XYZ file of C-alpha atoms in Angstrom:
621
model
C 167.944 207.983 -31.669
C 165.008 209.045 -29.503
C 163.807 207.895 -26.106
C 160.409 208.052 -24.367
C 158.413 209.480 -27.280
C 154.735 210.264 -26.976
C 152.398 207.415 -27.876
C 149.883 208.918 -30.315
C 148.399 205.623 -31.553
C 145.407 204.158 -29.739
C 145.876 200.430 -30.310
C 149.660 200.353 -30.795
C 152.788 202.418 -30.248
C 153.891 205.314 -32.458
C 155.516 204.792 -35.856
C 158.231 207.506 -35.717
C 160.188 209.160 -38.497
C 162.771 211.964 -38.094
C 163.021 214.892 -40.507
C 166.235 216.961 -40.664
C 165.952 220.610 -41.734
C 168.577 223.318 -42.329
C 168.077 227.065 -41.948
C 168.799 229.572 -44.719
C 170.597 232.593 -43.229
C 169.074 235.113 -45.636
C 165.404 234.134 -45.506
C 165.460 232.649 -42.019
C 163.375 229.724 -43.320
C 164.057 226.059 -42.668
C 164.234 223.659 -45.616
C 164.045 219.882 -45.495
C 167.456 218.211 -45.838
C 166.360 214.608 -45.500
C 164.301 211.989 -43.654
C 165.099 208.808 -41.811
C 163.280 205.558 -42.327
C 160.036 204.931 -40.458
C 160.183 202.436 -37.580
C 156.923 200.767 -36.565
C 155.541 200.386 -33.055
C 158.254 201.926 -30.887
C 158.719 204.830 -28.524
C 162.511 204.389 -28.497
C 163.664 204.355 -32.127
C 167.280 203.957 -33.235
C 167.361 205.158 -36.839
C 169.825 203.657 -39.318
C 169.770 206.409 -41.963
C 172.840 208.681 -41.858
C 173.170 212.178 -43.261
C 176.279 213.643 -44.894
C 176.466 217.408 -44.525
C 179.206 219.888 -45.436
C 180.625 221.523 -42.345
C 181.867 225.122 -42.267
C 183.581 226.216 -39.063
C 183.059 229.898 -39.843
C 179.282 229.638 -40.246
C 176.469 229.091 -37.758
C 174.746 226.156 -39.466
C 171.409 225.919 -37.689
C 169.658 222.544 -37.770
C 166.216 221.363 -36.773
C 165.206 217.774 -36.011
C 161.473 217.048 -36.107
C 159.878 213.766 -35.094
C 156.526 212.556 -36.471
C 154.221 209.622 -35.901
C 153.440 208.285 -39.399
C 149.696 207.761 -39.910
C 149.416 207.216 -43.672
C 151.460 206.641 -46.866
C 151.329 210.405 -47.588
C 154.632 212.268 -47.999
C 153.083 215.471 -46.622
C 154.220 216.094 -43.062
C 150.938 217.746 -42.118
C 149.275 214.350 -42.662
C 151.157 212.913 -39.680
C 151.188 213.597 -35.934
C 153.926 215.992 -34.848
C 155.668 214.716 -31.703
C 158.291 217.423 -31.122
C 161.541 218.985 -32.277
C 164.953 220.209 -31.215
C 167.029 223.068 -32.622
C 170.822 223.127 -32.522
C 173.815 224.013 -34.665
C 176.094 221.680 -36.573
C 178.926 223.175 -34.533
C 177.345 221.909 -31.312
C 177.281 218.387 -32.727
C 180.898 218.589 -33.905
C 181.930 220.135 -30.590
C 180.159 217.582 -28.383
C 182.765 216.222 -25.988
C 181.621 212.610 -25.588
C 180.705 211.682 -29.144
C 177.025 212.404 -28.724
C 174.730 215.301 -27.973
C 171.608 214.905 -25.885
C 168.709 217.339 -25.926
C 165.194 217.369 -24.593
C 162.646 217.194 -27.374
C 160.574 220.376 -27.475
C 156.891 220.745 -28.238
C 156.135 224.442 -28.573
C 152.730 225.997 -28.102
C 151.677 229.609 -28.597
C 148.918 231.536 -26.830
C 147.416 234.419 -28.797
C 144.872 237.067 -27.818
C 143.340 239.505 -30.322
C 140.878 242.373 -30.389
C 139.639 244.663 -33.173
C 138.370 248.217 -33.585
C 136.212 250.042 -36.132
C 135.357 247.024 -38.251
C 133.061 247.538 -41.212
C 129.331 247.259 -40.541
C 127.917 244.324 -42.520
C 124.420 243.737 -41.078
C 121.527 245.912 -42.322
C 119.683 246.110 -39.019
C 122.640 245.707 -36.726
C 126.424 245.953 -36.665
C 128.582 242.888 -37.431
C 129.126 239.484 -35.866
C 132.904 239.156 -36.377
C 135.187 236.131 -36.075
C 138.731 235.331 -37.262
C 140.106 232.434 -39.292
C 143.860 231.712 -39.241
C 145.647 230.016 -42.154
C 149.140 228.542 -42.509
C 150.935 229.062 -45.823
C 152.051 225.853 -47.533
C 155.010 225.267 -49.843
C 152.696 225.070 -52.892
C 151.275 228.559 -52.054
C 148.007 227.129 -50.809
C 146.665 227.769 -47.290
C 145.540 225.432 -44.517
C 143.082 226.486 -41.807
C 144.727 226.252 -38.378
C 142.236 228.000 -36.050
C 138.862 229.749 -35.878
C 137.869 232.097 -33.090
C 134.419 232.299 -31.575
C 131.788 234.649 -33.028
C 131.084 237.832 -31.072
C 127.628 239.159 -31.827
C 126.623 242.699 -32.794
C 129.851 244.681 -32.351
C 132.426 246.518 -34.407
C 134.983 246.428 -31.561
C 135.269 242.774 -30.518
C 137.722 241.188 -28.106
C 138.067 237.453 -28.719
C 139.052 234.931 -26.092
C 142.740 233.921 -25.874
C 143.490 230.625 -27.598
C 146.404 228.212 -27.563
C 147.596 226.269 -30.590
C 150.726 224.168 -31.317
C 153.404 226.164 -33.125
C 153.661 223.259 -35.551
C 149.980 223.659 -36.423
C 150.104 227.443 -36.692
C 153.184 227.786 -38.917
C 154.759 224.339 -39.287
C 157.334 225.363 -36.683
C 158.719 228.034 -39.043
C 158.586 231.441 -37.364
C 158.964 233.223 -40.706
C 156.218 231.324 -42.545
C 153.291 233.502 -43.620
C 150.118 233.386 -41.542
C 146.989 234.767 -43.189
C 144.152 236.013 -40.995
C 140.674 236.642 -42.383
C 137.958 238.543 -40.519
C 134.359 237.546 -41.368
C 130.890 238.696 -40.430
C 129.001 235.602 -39.338
C 125.677 234.744 -41.028
C 123.245 232.292 -39.535
C 122.962 230.155 -42.682
C 126.594 229.132 -42.255
C 127.479 229.254 -45.958
C 127.696 232.923 -46.858
C 129.790 234.648 -44.230
C 130.795 238.124 -45.443
C 134.490 238.940 -45.680
C 135.304 242.091 -43.715
C 138.992 241.980 -44.588
C 142.306 240.198 -44.122
C 145.957 240.671 -43.230
C 149.157 238.590 -43.180
C 151.837 238.235 -40.520
C 154.162 235.549 -39.127
C 155.063 234.186 -35.713
C 158.386 236.042 -35.716
C 156.462 239.334 -35.911
C 153.834 238.255 -33.415
C 156.366 237.026 -30.866
C 158.110 240.423 -30.684
C 155.450 241.560 -28.253
C 151.914 242.702 -27.710
C 150.173 245.828 -29.015
C 151.022 245.200 -32.688
C 148.283 246.565 -34.951
C 147.244 245.184 -38.355
C 145.104 246.927 -40.962
C 142.189 244.753 -42.082
C 142.105 245.070 -45.873
C 139.155 244.122 -48.094
C 140.677 243.437 -51.563
C 137.524 244.336 -53.478
C 137.076 247.661 -51.685
C 140.730 248.498 -52.107
C 140.513 247.884 -55.863
C 137.456 250.114 -56.245
C 138.336 253.108 -54.054
C 141.583 255.056 -54.299
C 140.916 256.702 -50.937
C 140.344 253.340 -49.200
C 142.442 252.848 -46.065
C 141.129 249.805 -44.250
C 138.041 248.036 -42.973
C 139.129 248.280 -39.374
C 142.155 247.213 -37.372
C 143.070 244.086 -35.406
C 145.261 244.447 -32.319
C 147.499 241.777 -30.829
C 146.966 241.816 -27.064
C 149.182 238.871 -26.143
C 151.606 236.401 -27.714
C 153.372 233.852 -25.548
C 155.428 230.951 -26.929
C 156.347 228.230 -24.453
C 157.372 224.596 -24.244
C 154.472 222.355 -23.369
C 155.365 219.590 -20.931
C 153.712 216.251 -21.557
C 152.496 213.537 -19.226
C 155.702 211.587 -19.886
C 157.709 214.692 -18.943
C 156.418 214.393 -15.399
C 156.776 210.617 -15.281
C 160.142 210.113 -16.999
C 161.756 213.534 -17.296
C 161.106 214.162 -20.973
C 162.330 212.928 -24.314
C 165.939 212.869 -25.358
C 167.448 212.943 -28.843
C 170.936 211.515 -29.137
C 172.981 212.539 -32.161
C 175.872 210.150 -32.651
C 179.150 210.906 -34.398
C 181.436 208.329 -35.927
C 184.615 210.156 -34.919
C 185.526 212.843 -32.399
C 188.847 214.624 -31.987
C 188.393 216.912 -29.004
C 190.206 220.199 -28.524
C 188.694 222.743 -26.188
C 188.454 226.258 -27.659
C 188.864 229.054 -25.135
C 187.369 232.374 -26.255
C 188.520 235.715 -24.795
C 187.123 239.139 -25.721
C 189.111 242.404 -25.438
C 187.228 245.699 -25.890
C 188.633 249.135 -26.722
C 187.632 251.752 -24.120
C 189.732 254.609 -25.502
C 188.376 258.148 -25.785
C 188.417 258.086 -29.588
C 185.219 256.026 -29.439
C 183.357 259.191 -28.466
C 181.273 260.155 -25.464
C 179.016 257.147 -24.680
C 176.110 259.462 -23.883
C 176.232 260.844 -27.442
C 174.371 258.956 -30.149
C 177.409 259.314 -32.439
C 179.613 257.353 -30.055
C 180.625 253.827 -31.010
C 179.807 252.849 -27.410
C 176.341 254.444 -27.480
C 173.672 252.065 -26.194
C 170.607 252.573 -28.351
C 167.217 251.048 -27.511
C 166.624 250.561 -31.246
C 169.483 248.250 -32.139
C 172.938 247.003 -31.147
C 176.101 249.019 -31.740
C 179.004 247.563 -33.723
C 180.776 246.286 -30.607
C 177.698 244.300 -29.591
C 177.120 243.005 -33.130
C 180.716 241.792 -33.419
C 180.609 240.022 -30.042
C 177.376 238.287 -30.990
C 178.580 237.357 -34.470
C 181.858 235.717 -33.442
C 180.691 234.486 -30.048
C 177.717 232.617 -31.464
C 180.089 230.421 -33.469
C 182.869 230.015 -30.915
C 180.618 229.185 -27.962
C 179.537 225.909 -29.568
C 183.094 224.626 -29.045
C 183.499 225.822 -25.456
C 181.853 223.267 -23.196
C 181.422 225.448 -20.086
C 180.508 228.663 -21.973
C 182.668 230.733 -19.605
C 184.440 233.599 -21.359
C 187.024 236.034 -19.922
C 186.296 239.604 -21.055
C 188.982 242.286 -20.882
C 189.039 246.025 -21.479
C 191.906 248.293 -22.450
C 192.536 252.026 -22.693
C 190.297 253.050 -19.788
C 190.792 254.960 -16.560
C 189.464 252.896 -13.666
C 187.728 254.140 -10.560
C 191.010 254.120 -8.595
C 192.451 256.646 -11.083
C 194.810 254.226 -12.840
C 194.780 253.689 -16.606
C 194.680 250.036 -17.538
C 195.168 248.182 -20.794
C 194.265 244.804 -19.316
C 191.380 244.847 -16.840
C 188.538 242.320 -16.470
C 185.090 243.683 -17.213
C 183.844 241.801 -14.165
C 186.195 244.045 -12.100
C 187.190 240.884 -10.266
C 190.780 239.906 -11.204
C 190.299 236.503 -9.557
C 187.341 235.687 -11.767
C 187.069 237.413 -15.161
C 184.611 234.878 -16.563
C 181.177 235.706 -17.966
C 178.495 233.068 -18.486
C 177.768 232.807 -22.190
C 177.569 235.572 -24.768
C 174.704 237.187 -22.873
C 176.942 237.439 -19.828
C 179.647 239.047 -21.972
C 177.193 241.671 -23.179
C 175.923 242.323 -19.669
C 179.483 242.942 -18.469
C 180.109 245.269 -21.420
C 176.980 247.338 -20.750
C 177.772 247.633 -17.053
C 181.429 248.564 -17.653
C 180.536 251.628 -19.710
C 179.182 253.150 -16.492
C 182.181 252.268 -14.395
C 185.164 253.410 -16.458
C 186.364 256.628 -18.078
C 187.229 256.371 -21.770
C 190.906 257.237 -22.029
C 193.912 255.910 -23.959
C 196.189 255.114 -25.650
C 195.296 252.118 -27.864
C 197.652 249.349 -26.737
C 197.146 245.744 -27.862
C 200.251 244.055 -26.456
C 198.983 243.725 -22.843
C 195.860 241.724 -23.770
C 197.810 239.608 -26.294
C 200.417 238.757 -23.662
C 197.597 238.119 -21.193
C 196.113 235.311 -23.316
C 199.570 234.083 -24.337
C 200.332 233.321 -20.669
C 197.500 230.768 -20.694
C 198.427 229.306 -24.038
C 202.058 228.859 -23.002
C 200.982 226.571 -20.144
C 198.724 224.375 -22.298
C 200.675 223.248 -25.356
C 199.518 219.612 -25.504
C 196.651 220.246 -27.951
C 193.912 219.889 -25.358
C 193.236 223.643 -25.441
C 193.376 226.318 -28.122
C 192.875 230.017 -27.422
C 191.069 232.571 -29.587
C 191.384 236.262 -28.687
C 188.847 238.665 -30.194
C 190.046 242.305 -30.087
C 187.457 244.978 -30.878
C 188.910 248.411 -31.589
C 188.011 251.706 -33.201
C 191.322 253.304 -34.090
C 195.000 253.380 -34.849
C 197.168 251.157 -32.693
C 199.662 253.025 -30.467
C 202.090 250.284 -29.395
C 202.712 248.739 -32.826
C 206.313 247.528 -32.164
C 205.306 245.924 -28.854
C 202.233 244.340 -30.461
C 204.280 242.856 -33.306
C 206.721 241.464 -30.736
C 203.832 239.926 -28.753
C 202.351 238.326 -31.898
C 205.712 236.897 -33.001
C 206.222 235.393 -29.542
C 202.688 233.958 -29.549
C 202.934 232.470 -33.039
C 204.319 229.191 -31.690
C 201.550 228.887 -29.090
C 198.053 227.345 -29.439
C 196.524 230.734 -30.058
C 194.807 232.842 -32.739
C 193.931 236.542 -32.753
C 190.903 238.100 -34.433
C 190.836 241.895 -34.742
C 187.601 243.609 -35.752
C 187.775 247.308 -36.555
C 184.603 249.242 -35.723
C 183.743 252.693 -37.000
C 185.243 254.581 -39.924
C 188.846 255.116 -38.848
C 191.865 254.190 -40.967
C 193.171 250.728 -40.131
C 196.349 250.578 -42.240
C 198.461 249.302 -39.338
C 196.102 246.369 -38.849
C 196.879 245.061 -42.316
C 200.528 244.850 -41.247
C 199.509 242.582 -38.359
C 197.375 240.401 -40.660
C 200.461 239.054 -42.411
C 198.830 237.233 -45.303
C 201.577 238.212 -47.764
C 204.633 238.717 -45.544
C 205.571 237.100 -42.270
C 205.798 239.330 -39.220
C 209.204 239.764 -37.651
C 210.556 241.461 -34.562
C 214.199 241.866 -33.515
C 215.296 239.446 -36.216
C 212.822 236.726 -35.219
C 210.072 235.705 -37.637
C 206.578 234.514 -36.712
C 206.267 230.744 -36.913
C 202.816 231.054 -38.516
C 200.181 233.667 -39.293
C 197.833 233.829 -36.303
C 196.111 237.189 -36.930
C 192.985 237.914 -38.953
C 191.791 241.519 -39.291
C 188.581 242.859 -40.856
C 186.860 246.259 -40.668
C 183.228 245.732 -39.723
C 182.036 248.527 -42.023
C 182.699 246.324 -45.054
C 179.831 244.046 -44.011
C 177.229 246.536 -42.844
C 175.931 247.450 -46.311
C 175.840 243.995 -47.842
C 172.757 242.656 -46.102
C 170.285 245.326 -47.181
C 170.215 246.712 -43.650
C 169.767 243.235 -42.140
C 172.085 243.093 -39.124
C 171.809 239.294 -38.935
C 173.236 238.938 -42.448
C 176.011 241.431 -41.648
C 176.922 239.500 -38.494
C 176.913 236.167 -40.343
C 179.177 237.608 -43.057
C 181.556 239.023 -40.445
C 181.755 235.706 -38.580
C 182.381 233.813 -41.813
C 185.241 236.139 -42.769
C 187.071 236.331 -39.435
C 186.677 232.664 -38.475
C 187.509 231.132 -41.856
C 191.238 230.834 -41.044
C 190.864 229.405 -37.523
C 190.607 225.702 -38.522
C 193.760 225.902 -40.641
C 195.601 227.776 -37.890
C 194.692 225.036 -35.395
C 195.823 222.305 -37.795
C 199.089 224.155 -38.470
C 199.823 224.297 -34.747
C 199.003 220.621 -34.200
C 201.151 219.477 -37.129
C 204.055 221.709 -36.156
C 204.031 220.169 -32.669
C 203.351 216.566 -33.772
C 200.054 216.422 -31.888
C 197.738 213.670 -33.127
C 193.941 213.819 -32.644
C 192.768 212.310 -29.379
C 190.215 209.471 -29.184
C 186.672 210.172 -27.965
C 186.177 210.598 -24.237
C 183.438 208.861 -22.286
C 181.346 210.175 -19.401
C 181.998 213.821 -20.148
C 179.422 216.578 -19.745
C 177.796 217.192 -23.093
C 177.192 220.757 -24.349
C 173.555 221.547 -23.742
C 173.279 218.892 -20.999
C 174.988 220.826 -18.221
C 172.361 221.864 -15.663
C 174.317 225.034 -14.846
C 174.932 226.008 -18.449
C 172.977 228.967 -19.683
C 171.282 229.570 -16.320
C 171.149 233.314 -15.852
C 170.687 233.299 -12.118
C 172.670 234.761 -9.240
C 175.954 233.067 -8.441
C 177.682 232.971 -5.075
C 178.038 236.382 -3.483
C 175.947 237.963 -6.196
C 173.208 240.396 -5.469
C 171.908 240.851 -9.001
C 170.783 238.464 -11.711
C 173.339 237.426 -14.305
C 172.503 238.406 -17.863
C 170.364 241.396 -16.820
C 171.348 245.012 -17.427
C 171.430 247.292 -14.368
C 168.315 249.465 -14.342
C 168.432 253.232 -14.347
C 169.550 254.549 -10.999
C 171.160 251.240 -9.971
C 174.498 251.837 -8.315
C 177.073 249.691 -10.064
C 180.124 251.432 -8.624
C 182.641 250.146 -6.147
C 184.673 246.960 -5.999
C 181.965 245.075 -4.120
C 179.208 245.906 -6.589
C 176.551 243.220 -6.837
C 176.453 243.849 -10.578
C 180.023 242.664 -11.175
C 179.426 239.288 -12.889
C 180.923 236.496 -10.822
C 179.849 233.370 -12.625
C 179.361 229.863 -11.428
C 181.481 227.052 -12.741
C 184.852 228.768 -13.026
C 188.222 227.671 -11.787
C 189.243 230.479 -9.420
C 192.319 232.598 -9.956
C 195.150 232.002 -7.521
C 194.197 233.462 -4.191
C 190.475 233.486 -4.839
C 189.793 231.461 -1.730
C 188.139 228.132 -0.958
C 184.629 229.456 -1.450
C 185.055 230.192 -5.145
C 183.112 227.850 -7.404
C 184.999 225.170 -9.296
C 184.731 224.138 -12.933
C 186.512 223.715 -16.240
C 187.720 227.215 -17.092
C 191.513 227.491 -17.078
C 193.323 228.989 -14.125
C 195.032 232.230 -15.064
C 198.795 231.632 -14.707
C 200.644 234.347 -12.899
C 197.626 236.505 -12.311
C 197.784 238.902 -9.436
C 194.715 238.786 -7.216
C 195.118 242.312 -5.972
C 194.807 244.442 -9.110
C 194.442 244.190 -12.864
C 197.591 243.868 -14.961
C 198.659 246.539 -17.372
C 198.119 249.654 -15.286
C 199.665 252.717 -16.897
C 200.294 256.302 -15.835
C 197.627 258.863 -16.664
C 197.330 259.721 -20.345
C 198.246 261.907 -22.132
C 201.557 263.181 -20.848
C 201.132 261.604 -17.445
C 198.476 264.052 -16.286
C 195.210 265.654 -17.236
C 191.804 264.150 -17.868
C 189.963 262.330 -20.612
C 187.648 264.426 -22.778
C 184.834 262.102 -21.689
C 184.229 261.753 -17.942
C 183.107 258.466 -16.461
C 179.365 257.878 -16.495
C 177.620 258.629 -13.220
C 176.581 255.693 -11.076
C 173.150 257.195 -10.567
C 172.038 257.363 -14.194
C 173.007 256.488 -17.731
C 174.388 259.976 -18.279
C 171.777 260.948 -20.861
C 171.864 257.569 -22.616
C 168.709 255.462 -22.852
C 168.891 252.277 -20.793
C 170.443 249.420 -22.782
C 168.128 246.972 -24.499
C 167.575 243.495 -23.172
C 170.306 241.233 -24.494
C 168.950 238.832 -27.125
C 170.841 236.017 -28.778
């Protein structure tokens, strides 16, 4: 259902219809899944048509809902007035806590600014009078004109005025749809403009930033001359995509789409990340290191966090994730296998996946890669929460990212066996090219784990080496991440069901008056929290001091339930309180390694620079 739609009809109200589209992971294109019925003369439609869609927990199934005002009997969407859209995932709908999901309907616009240099001369007594025509590619391979620039007289180096056009008009709302641009020399008769050349692009390419350059190609010249290069170049000076507020936005606060579900059985998933900071990862300032922060693309740790986190976060209503590190020497000289990347034991939570990545980037500067590779402390850490919440209202997923051979295998097996009767699952992703034979022992698909004569109640571990997915997408990191997420998350639904059945926990009825994912005003806001001096979700710039326990760059997020002893000023929220946590220091401290003395081969990064590394890229989801 929709509320407060735009009224695009002059003598009556709009006649809305909703179109549901799904996104193909390989092409990135959206394809129509179905349409509702059209309802006449209403700005608040409640559609009757229902859609049945296969749901896969392990996949990010992106959906798009577009609303149109029907103006004719035509089935072509471009024949009708576009009112707006929302994007979401099927997981967000399934994970909505109150049986419905509410979102503000978006109407995107894009502002573009172009110039050109060294265009071909077309006029005999002068230069050229160039202008651009933009076309949108259609499904039948035809093109529709979407915009024409003004004509600039007598120049081969024009700069056209910026223009703004609806994203729906420019590319039908599909960022990967082809956009053809033709450059003409204007003639006064209006019927015989001379083609200078053309090029193709898409909004995804344009939106990456300004200063992109496109060769203007004249097909006839290219066919005739082998040495032909181009007929000039067009430069993108600006591309800005934004949501356009409407008059009703100011009057009534915008439009809302409500997606209703027939049934809802609510279990909160709690996602924890544990990252390997052992010396075997290599010196972070070296480009061969698994922790190297390259400006040209994410490392495997970042890709794995994004891949799994993108799925899991849809089922975590407050989007607050504890992030732990292990195998590092801290600034006080102790070696820890269970320290929060916020460096605040009372509050280990990061806001969203972007907050997780920010904490990871900042931590590389603040710790010394050390060892050994111990898993049991972080497993027992999460197990302490799970042991206090066995009623089915919460389920815990621990993601361990590691590069090498596990050191405390007997203790880890014992921890897994003890945790197998708790509401908990463990995902282990191996990064790099090390041998991971021991991990296959933990992923007991063929034989149950046992320790000291006690067998695991159920298999709660899934292990995959990330390298198996990096070559399958033709170099496309998005495809590799989607394949990884699909593999490691495929067993989670069955593991949850096994726990519920084993403990005779029936699904709970829908709850009313609960904050809906996507409708929390604090959710996703990357602003400073209490006692914070730096913006959340932003990487510390070069030269920024991030050292010391009171660092303003330690993420202390809003909306968390404080650890015991965190004080009355700590913000409140839905994240679980950490049972038995000590407010004074991280758990899991160990004597110096190896042999109780000596130093790591890789010293901690200086607080004054990135130690030879380029600054990390902006975190993008």
